[in-house]
Structures are given as structure tokens and as C-alpha cells.
Tab-separated table of C-alpha atoms in Angstrom:
chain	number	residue	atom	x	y	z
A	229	UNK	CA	2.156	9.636	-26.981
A	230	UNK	CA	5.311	10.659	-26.132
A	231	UNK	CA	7.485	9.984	-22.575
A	232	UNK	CA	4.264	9.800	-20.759
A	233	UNK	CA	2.916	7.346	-22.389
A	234	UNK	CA	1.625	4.210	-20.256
A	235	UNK	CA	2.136	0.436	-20.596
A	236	UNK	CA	-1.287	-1.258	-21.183
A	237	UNK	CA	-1.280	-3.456	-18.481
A	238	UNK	CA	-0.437	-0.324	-15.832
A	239	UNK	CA	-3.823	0.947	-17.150
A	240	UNK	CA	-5.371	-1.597	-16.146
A	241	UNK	CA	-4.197	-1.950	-12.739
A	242	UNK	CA	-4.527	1.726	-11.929
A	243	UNK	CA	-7.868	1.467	-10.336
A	244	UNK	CA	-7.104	-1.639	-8.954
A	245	UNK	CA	-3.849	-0.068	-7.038
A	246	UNK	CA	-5.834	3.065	-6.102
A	247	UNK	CA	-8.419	1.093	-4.382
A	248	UNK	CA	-5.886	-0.872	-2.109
A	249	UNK	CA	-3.896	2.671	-1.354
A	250	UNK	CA	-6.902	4.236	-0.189
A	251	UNK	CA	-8.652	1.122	1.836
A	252	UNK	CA	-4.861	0.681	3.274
A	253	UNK	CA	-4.917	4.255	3.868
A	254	UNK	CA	-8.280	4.620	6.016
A	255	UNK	CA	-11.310	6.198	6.469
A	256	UNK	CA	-10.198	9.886	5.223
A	257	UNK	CA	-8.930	8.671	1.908
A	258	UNK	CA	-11.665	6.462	1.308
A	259	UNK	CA	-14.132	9.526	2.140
A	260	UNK	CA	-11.964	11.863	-0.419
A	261	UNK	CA	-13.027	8.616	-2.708
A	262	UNK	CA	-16.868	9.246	-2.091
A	263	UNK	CA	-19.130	7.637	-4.643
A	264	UNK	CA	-16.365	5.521	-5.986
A	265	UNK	CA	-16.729	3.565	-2.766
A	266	UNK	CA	-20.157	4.756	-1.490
A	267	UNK	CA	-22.500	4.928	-3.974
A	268	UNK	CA	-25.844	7.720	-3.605
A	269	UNK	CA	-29.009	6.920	-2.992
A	270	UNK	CA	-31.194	7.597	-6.243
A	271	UNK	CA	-32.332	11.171	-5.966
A	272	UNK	CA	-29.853	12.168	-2.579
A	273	UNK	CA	-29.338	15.657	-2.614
A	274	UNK	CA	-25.558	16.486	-2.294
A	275	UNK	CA	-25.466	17.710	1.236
A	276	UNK	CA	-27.763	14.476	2.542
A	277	UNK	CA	-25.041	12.284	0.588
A	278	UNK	CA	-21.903	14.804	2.429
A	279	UNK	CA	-23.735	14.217	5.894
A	280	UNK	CA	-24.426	10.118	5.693
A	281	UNK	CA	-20.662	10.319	3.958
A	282	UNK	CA	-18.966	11.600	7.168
A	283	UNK	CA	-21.102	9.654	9.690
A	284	UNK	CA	-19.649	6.159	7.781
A	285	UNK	CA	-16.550	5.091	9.019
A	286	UNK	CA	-14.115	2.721	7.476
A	287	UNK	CA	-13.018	-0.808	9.694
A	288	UNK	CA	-9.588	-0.754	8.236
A	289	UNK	CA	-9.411	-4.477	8.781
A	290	UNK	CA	-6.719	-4.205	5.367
A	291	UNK	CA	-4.480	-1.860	6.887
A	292	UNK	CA	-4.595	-3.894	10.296
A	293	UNK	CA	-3.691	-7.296	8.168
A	294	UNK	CA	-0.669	-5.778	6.691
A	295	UNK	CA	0.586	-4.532	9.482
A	296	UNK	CA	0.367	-7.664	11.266
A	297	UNK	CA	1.996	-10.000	8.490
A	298	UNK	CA	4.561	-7.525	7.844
A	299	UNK	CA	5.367	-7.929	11.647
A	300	UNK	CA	4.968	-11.965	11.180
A	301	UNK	CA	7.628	-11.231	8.382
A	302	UNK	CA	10.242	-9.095	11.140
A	303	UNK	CA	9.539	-10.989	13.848
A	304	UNK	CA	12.844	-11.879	13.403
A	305	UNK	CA	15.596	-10.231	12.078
A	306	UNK	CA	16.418	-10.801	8.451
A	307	UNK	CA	20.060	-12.561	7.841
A	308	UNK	CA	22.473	-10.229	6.111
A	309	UNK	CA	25.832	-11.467	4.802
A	310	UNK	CA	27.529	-8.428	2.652
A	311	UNK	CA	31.181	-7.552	1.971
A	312	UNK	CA	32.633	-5.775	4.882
A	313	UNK	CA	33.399	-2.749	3.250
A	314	UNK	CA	29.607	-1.727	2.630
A	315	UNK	CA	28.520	-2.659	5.916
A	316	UNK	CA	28.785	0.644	7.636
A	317	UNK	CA	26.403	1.596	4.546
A	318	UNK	CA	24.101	-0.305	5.307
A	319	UNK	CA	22.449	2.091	8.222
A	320	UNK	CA	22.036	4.391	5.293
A	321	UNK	CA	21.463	2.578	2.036
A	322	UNK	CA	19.192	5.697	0.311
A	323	UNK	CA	21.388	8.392	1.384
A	324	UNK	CA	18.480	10.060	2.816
A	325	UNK	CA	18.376	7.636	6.775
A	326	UNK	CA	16.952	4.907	5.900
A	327	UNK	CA	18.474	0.985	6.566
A	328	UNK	CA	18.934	-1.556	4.350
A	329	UNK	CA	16.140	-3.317	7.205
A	330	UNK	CA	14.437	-0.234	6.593
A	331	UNK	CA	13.732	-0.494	3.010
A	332	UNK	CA	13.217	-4.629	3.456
A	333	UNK	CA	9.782	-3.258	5.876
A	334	UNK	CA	8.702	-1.079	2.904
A	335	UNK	CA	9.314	-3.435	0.087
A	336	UNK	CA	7.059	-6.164	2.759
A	337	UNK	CA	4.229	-3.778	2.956
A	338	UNK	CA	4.100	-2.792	-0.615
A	339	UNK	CA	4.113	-5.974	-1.803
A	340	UNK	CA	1.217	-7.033	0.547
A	341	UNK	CA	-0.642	-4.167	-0.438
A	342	UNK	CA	0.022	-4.025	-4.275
A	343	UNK	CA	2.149	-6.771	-4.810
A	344	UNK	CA	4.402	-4.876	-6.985
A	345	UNK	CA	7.144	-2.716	-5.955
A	346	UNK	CA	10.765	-1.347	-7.725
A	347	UNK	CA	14.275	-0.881	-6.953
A	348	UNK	CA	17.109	0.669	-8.575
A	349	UNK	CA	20.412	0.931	-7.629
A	350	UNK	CA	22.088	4.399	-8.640
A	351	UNK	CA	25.443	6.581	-8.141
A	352	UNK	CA	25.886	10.118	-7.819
A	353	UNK	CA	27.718	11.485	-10.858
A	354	UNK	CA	31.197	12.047	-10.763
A	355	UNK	CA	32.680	8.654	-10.130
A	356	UNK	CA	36.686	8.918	-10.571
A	357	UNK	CA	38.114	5.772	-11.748
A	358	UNK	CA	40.515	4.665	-9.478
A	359	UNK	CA	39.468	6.318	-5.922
A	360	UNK	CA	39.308	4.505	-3.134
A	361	UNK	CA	36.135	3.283	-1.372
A	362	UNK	CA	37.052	5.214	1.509
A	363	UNK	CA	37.723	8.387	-0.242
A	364	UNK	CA	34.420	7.974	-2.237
A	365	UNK	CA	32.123	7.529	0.514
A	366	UNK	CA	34.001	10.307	2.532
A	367	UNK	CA	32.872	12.616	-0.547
A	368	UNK	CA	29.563	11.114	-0.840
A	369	UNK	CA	30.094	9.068	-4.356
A	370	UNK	CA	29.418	6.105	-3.146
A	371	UNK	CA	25.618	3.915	-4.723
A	372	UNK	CA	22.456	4.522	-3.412
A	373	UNK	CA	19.155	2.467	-3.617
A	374	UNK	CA	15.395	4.391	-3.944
A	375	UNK	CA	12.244	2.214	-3.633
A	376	UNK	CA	9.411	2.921	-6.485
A	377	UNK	CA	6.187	2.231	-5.776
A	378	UNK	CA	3.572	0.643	-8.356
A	379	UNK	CA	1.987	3.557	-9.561
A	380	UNK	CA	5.592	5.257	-10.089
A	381	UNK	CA	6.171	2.467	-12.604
A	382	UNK	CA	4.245	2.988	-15.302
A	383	UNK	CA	6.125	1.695	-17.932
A	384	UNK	CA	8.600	-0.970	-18.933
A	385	UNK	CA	9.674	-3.050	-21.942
A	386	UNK	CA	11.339	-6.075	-22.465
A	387	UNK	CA	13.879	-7.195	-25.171
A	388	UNK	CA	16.599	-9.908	-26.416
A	389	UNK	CA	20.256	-9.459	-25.694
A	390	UNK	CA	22.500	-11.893	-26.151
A	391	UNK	CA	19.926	-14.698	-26.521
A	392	UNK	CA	18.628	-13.773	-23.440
A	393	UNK	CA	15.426	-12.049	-22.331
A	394	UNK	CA	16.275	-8.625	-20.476
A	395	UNK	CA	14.829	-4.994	-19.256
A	396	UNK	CA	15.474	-2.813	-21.660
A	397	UNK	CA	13.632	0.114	-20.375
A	398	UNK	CA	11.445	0.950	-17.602
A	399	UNK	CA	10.295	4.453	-17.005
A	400	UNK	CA	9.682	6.143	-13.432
A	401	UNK	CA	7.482	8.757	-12.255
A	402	UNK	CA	9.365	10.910	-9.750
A	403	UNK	CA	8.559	14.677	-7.832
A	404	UNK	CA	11.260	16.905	-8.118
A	405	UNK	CA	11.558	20.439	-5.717
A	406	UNK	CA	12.591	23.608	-7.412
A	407	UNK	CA	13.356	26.333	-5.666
A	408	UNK	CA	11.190	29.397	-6.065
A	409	UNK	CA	12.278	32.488	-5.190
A	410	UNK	CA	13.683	33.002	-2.015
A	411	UNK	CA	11.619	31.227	0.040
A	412	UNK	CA	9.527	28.689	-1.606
A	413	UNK	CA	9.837	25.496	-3.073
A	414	UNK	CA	7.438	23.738	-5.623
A	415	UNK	CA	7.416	20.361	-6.808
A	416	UNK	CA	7.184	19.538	-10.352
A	417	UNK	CA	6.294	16.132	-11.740
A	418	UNK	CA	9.377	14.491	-13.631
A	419	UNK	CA	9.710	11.292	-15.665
A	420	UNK	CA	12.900	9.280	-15.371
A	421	UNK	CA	14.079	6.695	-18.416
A	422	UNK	CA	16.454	3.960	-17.878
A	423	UNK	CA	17.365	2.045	-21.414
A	424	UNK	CA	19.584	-0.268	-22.255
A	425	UNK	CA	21.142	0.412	-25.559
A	426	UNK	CA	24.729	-0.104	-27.860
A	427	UNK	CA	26.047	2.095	-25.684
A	428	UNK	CA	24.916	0.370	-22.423
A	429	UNK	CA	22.686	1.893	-19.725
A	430	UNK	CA	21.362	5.522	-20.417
A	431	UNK	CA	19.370	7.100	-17.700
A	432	UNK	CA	17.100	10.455	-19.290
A	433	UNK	CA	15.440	12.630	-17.732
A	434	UNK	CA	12.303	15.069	-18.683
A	435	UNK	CA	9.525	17.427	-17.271
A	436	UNK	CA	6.790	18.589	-19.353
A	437	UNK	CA	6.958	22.487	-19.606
A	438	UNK	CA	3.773	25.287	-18.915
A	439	UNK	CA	2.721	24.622	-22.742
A	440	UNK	CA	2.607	21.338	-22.529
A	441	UNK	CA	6.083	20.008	-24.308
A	442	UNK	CA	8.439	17.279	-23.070
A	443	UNK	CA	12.000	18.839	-22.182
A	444	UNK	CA	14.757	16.942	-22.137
A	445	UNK	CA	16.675	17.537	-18.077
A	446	UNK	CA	19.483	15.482	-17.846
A	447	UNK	CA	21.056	13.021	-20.031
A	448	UNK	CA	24.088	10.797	-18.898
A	449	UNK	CA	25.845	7.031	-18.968
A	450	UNK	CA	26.577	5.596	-15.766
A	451	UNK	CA	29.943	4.272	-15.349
A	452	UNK	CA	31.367	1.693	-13.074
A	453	UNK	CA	35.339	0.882	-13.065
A	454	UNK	CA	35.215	3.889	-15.799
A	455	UNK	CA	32.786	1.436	-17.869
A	456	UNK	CA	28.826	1.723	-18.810
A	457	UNK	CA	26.905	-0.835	-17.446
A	458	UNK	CA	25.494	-4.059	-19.658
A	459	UNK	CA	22.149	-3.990	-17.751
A	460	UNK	CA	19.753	-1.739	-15.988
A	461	UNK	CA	20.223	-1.817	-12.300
A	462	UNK	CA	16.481	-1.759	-11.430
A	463	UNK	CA	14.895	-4.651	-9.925
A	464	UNK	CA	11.030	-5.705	-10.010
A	465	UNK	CA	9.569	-7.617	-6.901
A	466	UNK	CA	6.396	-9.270	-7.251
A	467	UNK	CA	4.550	-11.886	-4.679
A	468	UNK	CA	6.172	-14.625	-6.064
A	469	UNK	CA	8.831	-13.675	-8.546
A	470	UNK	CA	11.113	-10.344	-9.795
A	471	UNK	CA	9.758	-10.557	-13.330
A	472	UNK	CA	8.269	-7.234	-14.973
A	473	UNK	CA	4.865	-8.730	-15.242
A	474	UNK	CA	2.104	-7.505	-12.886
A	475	UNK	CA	0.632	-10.123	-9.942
A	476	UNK	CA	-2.704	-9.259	-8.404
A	477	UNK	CA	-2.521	-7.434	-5.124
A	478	UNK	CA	-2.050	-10.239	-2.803
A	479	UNK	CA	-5.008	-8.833	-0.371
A	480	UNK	CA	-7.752	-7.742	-3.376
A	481	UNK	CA	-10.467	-9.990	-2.097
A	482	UNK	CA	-10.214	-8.628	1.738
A	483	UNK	CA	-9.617	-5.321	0.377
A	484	UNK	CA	-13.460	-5.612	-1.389
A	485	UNK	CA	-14.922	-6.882	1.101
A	486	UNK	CA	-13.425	-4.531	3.321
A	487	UNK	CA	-15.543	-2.023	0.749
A	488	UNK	CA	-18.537	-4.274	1.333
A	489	UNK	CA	-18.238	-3.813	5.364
A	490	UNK	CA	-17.764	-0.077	4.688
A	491	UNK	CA	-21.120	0.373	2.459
A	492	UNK	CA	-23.069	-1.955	5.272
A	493	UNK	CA	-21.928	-0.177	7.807
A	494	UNK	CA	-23.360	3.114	6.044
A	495	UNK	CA	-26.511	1.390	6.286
A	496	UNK	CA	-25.705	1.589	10.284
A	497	UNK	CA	-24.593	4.711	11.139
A	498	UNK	CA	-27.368	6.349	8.698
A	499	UNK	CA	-30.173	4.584	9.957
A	500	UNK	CA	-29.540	5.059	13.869
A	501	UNK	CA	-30.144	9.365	13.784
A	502	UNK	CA	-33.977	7.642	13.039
A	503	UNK	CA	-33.786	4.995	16.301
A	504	UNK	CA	-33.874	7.845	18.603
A	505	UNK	CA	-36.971	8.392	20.720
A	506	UNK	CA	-39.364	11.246	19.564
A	507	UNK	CA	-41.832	13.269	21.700
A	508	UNK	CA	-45.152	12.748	19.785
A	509	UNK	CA	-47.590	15.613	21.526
A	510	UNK	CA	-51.665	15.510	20.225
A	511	UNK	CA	-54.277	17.952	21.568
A	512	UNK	CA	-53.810	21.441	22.777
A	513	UNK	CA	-51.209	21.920	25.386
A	514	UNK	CA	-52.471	25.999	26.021
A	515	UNK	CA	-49.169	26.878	25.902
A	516	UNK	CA	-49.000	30.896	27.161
A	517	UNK	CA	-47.263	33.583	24.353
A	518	UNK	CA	-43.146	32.644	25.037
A	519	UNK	CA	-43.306	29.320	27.044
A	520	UNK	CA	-41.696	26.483	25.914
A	521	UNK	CA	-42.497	22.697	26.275
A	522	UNK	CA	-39.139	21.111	28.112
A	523	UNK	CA	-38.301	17.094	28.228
A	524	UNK	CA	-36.467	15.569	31.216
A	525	UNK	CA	-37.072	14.521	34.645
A	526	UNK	CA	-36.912	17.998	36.476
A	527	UNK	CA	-40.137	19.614	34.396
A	528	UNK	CA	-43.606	18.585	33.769
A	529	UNK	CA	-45.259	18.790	30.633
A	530	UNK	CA	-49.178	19.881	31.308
A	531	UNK	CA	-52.681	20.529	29.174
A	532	UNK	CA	-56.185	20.927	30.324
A	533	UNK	CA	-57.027	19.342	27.486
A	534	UNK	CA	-58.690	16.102	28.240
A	535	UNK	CA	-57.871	14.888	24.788
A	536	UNK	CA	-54.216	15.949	25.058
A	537	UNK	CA	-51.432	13.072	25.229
A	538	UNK	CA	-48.107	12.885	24.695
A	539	UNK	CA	-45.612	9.988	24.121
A	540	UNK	CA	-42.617	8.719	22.480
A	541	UNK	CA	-42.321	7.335	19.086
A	542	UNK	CA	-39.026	5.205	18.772
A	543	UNK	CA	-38.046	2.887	15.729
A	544	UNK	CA	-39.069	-0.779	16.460
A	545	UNK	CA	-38.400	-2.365	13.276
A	546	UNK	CA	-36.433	-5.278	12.311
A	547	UNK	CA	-34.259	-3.996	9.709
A	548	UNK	CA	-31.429	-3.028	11.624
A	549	UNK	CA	-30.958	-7.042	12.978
A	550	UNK	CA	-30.545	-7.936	9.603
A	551	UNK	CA	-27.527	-4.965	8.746
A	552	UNK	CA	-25.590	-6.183	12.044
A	553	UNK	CA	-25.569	-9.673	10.810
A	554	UNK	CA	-24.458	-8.940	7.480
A	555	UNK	CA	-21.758	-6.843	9.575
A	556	UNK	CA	-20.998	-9.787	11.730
A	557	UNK	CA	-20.750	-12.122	8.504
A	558	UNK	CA	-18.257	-9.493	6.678
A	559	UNK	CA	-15.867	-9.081	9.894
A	560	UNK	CA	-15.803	-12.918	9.977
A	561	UNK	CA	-15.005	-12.760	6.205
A	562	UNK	CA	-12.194	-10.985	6.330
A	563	UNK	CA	-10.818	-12.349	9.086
A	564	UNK	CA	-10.597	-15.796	7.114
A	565	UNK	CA	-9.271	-13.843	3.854
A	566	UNK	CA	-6.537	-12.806	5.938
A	567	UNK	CA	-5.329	-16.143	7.353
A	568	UNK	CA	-5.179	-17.531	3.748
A	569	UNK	CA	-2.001	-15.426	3.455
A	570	UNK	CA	-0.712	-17.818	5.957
A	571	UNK	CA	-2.563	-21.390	5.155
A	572	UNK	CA	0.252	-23.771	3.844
A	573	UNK	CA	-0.379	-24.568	-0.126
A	574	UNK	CA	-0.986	-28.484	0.900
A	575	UNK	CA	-0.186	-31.103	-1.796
A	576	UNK	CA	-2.447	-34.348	-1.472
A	577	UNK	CA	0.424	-36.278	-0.466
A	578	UNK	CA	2.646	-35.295	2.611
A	579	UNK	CA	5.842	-36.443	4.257
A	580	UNK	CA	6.235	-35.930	7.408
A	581	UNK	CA	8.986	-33.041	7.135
A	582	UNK	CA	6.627	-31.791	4.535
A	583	UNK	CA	3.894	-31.429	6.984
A	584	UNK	CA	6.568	-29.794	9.505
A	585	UNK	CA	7.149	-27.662	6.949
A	586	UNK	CA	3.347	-26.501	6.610
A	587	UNK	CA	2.876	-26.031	9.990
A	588	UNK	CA	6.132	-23.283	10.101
A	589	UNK	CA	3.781	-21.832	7.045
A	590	UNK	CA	6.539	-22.116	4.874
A	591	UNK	CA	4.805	-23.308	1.799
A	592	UNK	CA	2.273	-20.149	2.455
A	593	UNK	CA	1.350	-17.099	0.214
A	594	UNK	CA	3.612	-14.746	2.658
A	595	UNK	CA	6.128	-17.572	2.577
A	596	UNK	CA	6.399	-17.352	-1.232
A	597	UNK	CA	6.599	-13.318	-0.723
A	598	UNK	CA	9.452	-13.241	1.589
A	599	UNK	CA	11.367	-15.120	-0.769
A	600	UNK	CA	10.763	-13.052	-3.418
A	601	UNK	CA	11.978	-10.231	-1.944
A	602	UNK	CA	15.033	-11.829	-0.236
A	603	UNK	CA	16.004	-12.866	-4.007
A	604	UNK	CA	14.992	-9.480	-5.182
A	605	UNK	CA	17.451	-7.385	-2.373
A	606	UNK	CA	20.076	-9.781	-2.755
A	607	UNK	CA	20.124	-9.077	-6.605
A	608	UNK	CA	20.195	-5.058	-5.270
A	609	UNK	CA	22.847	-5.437	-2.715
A	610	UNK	CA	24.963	-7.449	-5.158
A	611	UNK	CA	24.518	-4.610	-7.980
A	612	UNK	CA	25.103	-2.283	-4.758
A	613	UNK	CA	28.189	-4.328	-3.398
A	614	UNK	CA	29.682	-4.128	-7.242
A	615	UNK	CA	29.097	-0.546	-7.753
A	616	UNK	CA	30.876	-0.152	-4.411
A	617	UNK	CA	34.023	-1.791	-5.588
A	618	UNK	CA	33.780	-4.589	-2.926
A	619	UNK	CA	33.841	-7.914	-3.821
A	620	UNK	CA	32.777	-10.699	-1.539
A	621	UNK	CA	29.229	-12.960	-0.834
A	622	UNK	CA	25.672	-10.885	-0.706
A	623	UNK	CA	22.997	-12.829	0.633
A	624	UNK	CA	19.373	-11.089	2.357
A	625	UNK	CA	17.134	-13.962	3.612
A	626	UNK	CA	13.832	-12.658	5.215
A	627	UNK	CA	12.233	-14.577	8.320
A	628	UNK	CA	10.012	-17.372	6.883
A	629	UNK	CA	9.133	-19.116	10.708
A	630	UNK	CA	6.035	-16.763	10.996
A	631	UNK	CA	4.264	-18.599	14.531
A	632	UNK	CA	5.031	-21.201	16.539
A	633	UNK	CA	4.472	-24.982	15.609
A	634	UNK	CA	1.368	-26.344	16.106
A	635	UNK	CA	-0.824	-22.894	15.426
A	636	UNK	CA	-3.681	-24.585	13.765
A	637	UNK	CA	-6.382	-22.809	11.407
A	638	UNK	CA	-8.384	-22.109	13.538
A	639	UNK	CA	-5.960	-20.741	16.028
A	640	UNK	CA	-4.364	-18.361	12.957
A	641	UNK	CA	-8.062	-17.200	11.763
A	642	UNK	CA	-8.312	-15.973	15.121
A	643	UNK	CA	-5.328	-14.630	14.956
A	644	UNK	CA	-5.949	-11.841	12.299
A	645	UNK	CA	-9.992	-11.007	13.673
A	646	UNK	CA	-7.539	-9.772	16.648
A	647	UNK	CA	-5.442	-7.716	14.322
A	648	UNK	CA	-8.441	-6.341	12.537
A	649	UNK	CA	-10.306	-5.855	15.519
A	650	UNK	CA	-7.145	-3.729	17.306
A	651	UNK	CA	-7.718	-5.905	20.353
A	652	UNK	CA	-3.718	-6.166	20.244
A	653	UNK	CA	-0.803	-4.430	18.197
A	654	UNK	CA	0.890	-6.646	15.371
């Protein structure tokens, strides 16, 4: 199938990812979803289903839960130890503004919202052997490190070198602008390849052309100290380890019934245009040719009609009681789905530092995810550090002391309802 061609297990989790990114994302991108999230009623014409579509809104409860364990994450700083020399680069690791602490708050979120996320370290070509870090940075040759999300990763393969199981290729969706004409720009989808090879790492890259045919754009060997590399400098981050295989999204089961609130809540907002009061008139009013029958306090409605009556018809039934339970019960729901990302992983038998330990959550599901990415950028700022010519210790450690001791369960459950409910900013 050619460059484009997807690893199985990508294909699998494409709907899966797609569903998180648009629940994360809110109530217009799970609209532009429609019947993927809100089924139709048998036999709804389209603009009936477009109507009870845009009265339904979404409780982004998932977004809300992110937000607020990502912030549990930064509520301290991370620790940073790198060689002096890159430190200044640090304020602009990406060479387009962002911070190394930056990047650390978008790795968090992706991983809490996919629970997959990439990394790879590059350098602008042109590397001189022999300059000095000064010079290069002052010139702009100095590494770089771009984030890939998920569904830019859609293929990888592992292989043996040197007795040793390795990435030998991953390949990376990436939008390129081309100028067009004087004043436009358009983007155009490209596909980059990193390999690993006899000759050491290869990075290709292609576009597919207007009749369909994959065209080779750049070819070239990265060098460092005037020497290709012996492994590719892109690193994997899961929720609880840097390996190329795929975890589940950490949040899937709030993110579904996040879905499940949503389609209730339909129920809701479609059924209250039918709880409002209705005039009900019987008999003959004798209306006169132009006059018109007015409700409110400040006219008077009249008939000499004996028989004539009017009232108001308003719904009465129970249905509605039932949907605001079910509502109640799903807000509840995810409010405990949340605060699993923080319950400690208990053992059945406990020392007492152990259980000091649980209560500073570090045994928990975001514990285990911090660490993984504070093993995953130190790998990236050590590649970075090396590329950079300076030697010296790399070490990123992410906050693991999420609340203070003695939060119990109940205390965190409540916790995340507030987050989901906006009653206060994570």
C-alpha cells in the first residue's frame, strides 16, 4: 500500500482516539460528530434530527478532568537538571516558543486523553563538524524537539540490532505550507519516515501528488560529531511505559459515559419545548374579521358563547423524573471514574511508609503517568543534550505529591464532581 500504509493496531484505535478528541474537544465537535454520538430517532426527518441536535449540549466533564489532573501534575514545578550549556534552550526547545515545561503540559494532557503521544529530537541541516555551541545556536543549528500526537503516528516497526530489540522505523503524518502565488499559502499533507538502516538513521520525506503518486521530497542522514546516528531519536510515551505498543486511553470509560450523559441529556432538552403551557380554546369565541386573541395579564379573552372555555394544557407526566435521575446517576458516575486516576493501586498487605505512600497517590494511575513521561523527556533531553555537544547529567522528574496527606476517597471523588461541574478552575 505504499508510504501510507497503516499499522494494524493504529486502525484499530482510530475511532477510539477520535472519540476522546472530540468529547475532550466539546460540544461543537461532538455536534460535527452527529449520529456517531447521537443516534436518530427511527423515521426523524433530517431537519427534526438538525433542530433536537443543536438544542443538546455536551457536559464536558472529560475535558474538565484533564484539565484538573494535568494541574494536579504542575502543581509543582517539575525538577530539571541539564548541562549548562542547553539551559538558555530550554525557554525554546521547538524553535517555534515553546518551553521545555511547555511541551511537559502537552505531553500530560495527551497522554490523559489518548495515552499515547511522540517525540523526536531533530537538527536543522547543515551541521559543521567542529563549530562551537555558541556559534551554532547563534546561526540557528542547534536540535530541536516536535511533539506528535497519536493519530500523527500511524506507523512503526520494530526490529533486532545487536541482540537487542529497537525502532527501526516509525512514520509521521505532518502538514506542510506551500506558498501559492503571491499571497496565499496552502497546506499539503506530508508523510515523514525515520529508519534505521546499515547506514544508520535516514529520515525521507514524501507527498502524494494531484494523480495520486507518492513523490519522494527530501532524503538525508543526520549527522552528529560528523557521524550518522545508531538509533532513531524518536521517543514513544505511553501511561505507563515508552514502548511502541498502544495503551488504552487512560479516561475511555468516563469518556463513554460522558457520551451516555450527552444522549440523556438529549432526552432533556428535546422533551422540555413540549412542557410548556398551551392555550386550549373550545366553542366559538365570535372573533370580528382582523382581531386577534392575545394571552397575558393586560387583555381579556371573551365569547358569548356559553359553551366557550379556554384553558391551559401543560405536560404532567412522569417521564421527565426518571431522565433527571439517570442524569444525576451519570454525573455521579463520572465523577467516581475520574478519582480512580488518583486511587492508590493498594496491595493486601501494607507497611506503614507504604500506606504514606498511598495517601501522596503515588502508587496511582497518574502517578504511574508522570513517571512515564519524566523517563520519556529525560531520554529526549539526553538525545537533545548529545546532539548539542554538551555533556553533563539530564534528569526531568514530574510532580508526583498530587494533594495533601490525608485527602481521603471520598474527599478526592468530590474533588473532580467540582472540576466537572466548573464550580472552581483546576
Amino acid at each position: 500500500m505504499g508510504v501510507k500504509s497503516e499499522n494494524t493496531e493504529y486502525s484499530q484505535m482510530k475511532e477510539v482516539w477520535q472519540r476522546c478528541n472530540d468529547v475532550a474537544a466539546g460540544t461543537d465537535a461532538v455536534h460535527k460528530g452527529a449520529e456517531n454520538y447521537l443516534p436518530r430517532l427511527q423515521d426523524q426527518e433530517a431537519d427534526t434530527y438538525a433542530k433536537s441536535l443543536k438544542r443538546t449540549i455536551l457536559f464536558n466533564a472529560t475535558w474538565r478532568t484533564i484539565a484538573g489532573l494535568s494541574g494536579m501534575v504542575f502543581r509543582k514545578p517539575p525538577e530539571i537538571e541539564v548541562p549548562a550549556a542547553i539551559t538558555p534552550m530550554l525557554e525554546d526547545v521547538t524553535m517555534s516558543g515553546e518551553s521545555l515545561f511547555m511541551v511537559a503540559q502537552d505531553v500530560t494532557e495527551e497522554c490523559l486523553k489518548l495515552g499515547r503521544v511522540g517525540i523526536l529530537v531533530d537538527h536543522p541541516e547543515g551541521l559543521t563538524e567542529g563549530i562551537s555551541l555558541a556559534q551554532a545556536e547563534a546561526d540557528g543549528m542547534r536540535p530541536f524537539i516536535k511533539v506528535y500526537k497519536a493519530a500523527d503516528i500511524y506507523n512503526w516497526r520494530m526490529g533486532r540490532v545487536n541482540n537487542k530489540s529497537v525502532l527501526v522505523e516509525v512514520r509521521l503524518k505532518e502538514n506542510h505550507e506551500v506558498q501559492d502565488g503571491e499571497w496565499d499559502v496552502i497546506t499539503e499533507e506530508r508523510y515523514r519516515v525515520l529508519s534505521l538502516g546499515a547506514d544508520g538513521y535516514k529520515v525521507r520525506v514524501y507527498k502524494v501528488d494531484e494523480r495520486g503518486q507518492e513523490v519522494l521530497v527530501s532524503e538525508l542522514i543526520p549527522l552528529m560529531r560528523g557521524k550518522p546516528l545508531s538509533y532513531i531519536p524518536f521517543q514513544f510515551i505511553g501511561t505507563d511505559d515508552v514502548s511502541a505498543d498502544i495503551d488504552n486511553p487512560p479516561l475511555i470509560d468516563l469518556v463513554d459515559m460522558n457520551l451516555h450523559h450527552y444522549r440523556i441529556t438529549s432526552i432533556k432538552c428535546n422533551a422540555l419545548p413540549f412542557a410548556v403551557p398551551t392555550m386550549f380554546i373550545a366553542g366559538n369565541l365570535s372573533l370580528e374579521p382582523g382581531e386577534k386573541v392575545y394571552v397575558g395579564s393586560t387583555k381579556a379573552i371573551h365569547s358569548n358563547d356559553p359553551q366557550a372555555n379556554a384553558n391551559y394544557i401543560e405536560y404532567s407526566g412522569q417521564g421527565l423524573g426518571a431522565v433527571e435521575k439517570e442524569i444525576d446517576k451519570a454525573e455521579a458516575q463520572m465523577a467516581i471514574l475520574g478519582a480512580r486516576m488518583l486511587e492508590p493501586q493498594r496491595g493486601s498487605v501494607e507497611s506503614a511508609e507504604g500506606q504514606n505512600i498511598h495517601r501522596k497517590g503515588e502508587e496511582s494511575i497518574l502517578s504511574a503517568i508522570s513517571q512515564t513521561i519524566s523517563f520519556g523527556l529525560t531520554n529526549v533531553m539526553t538525545w537533545f543534550a548529545d546532539w548539542a555537544g554538551a555533556s553533563g547529567t539530564v534528569k526531568i522528574q514530574l510532580n508526583r505529591d498530587f494533594y495533601p496527606v490525608g485527602m481521603t476517597p471520598q474527599m478526592l471523588t468530590a474533588l473532580l464532581a467540582g472540576w466537572q461541574q466548573g464550580a472552581y478552575s483546576a
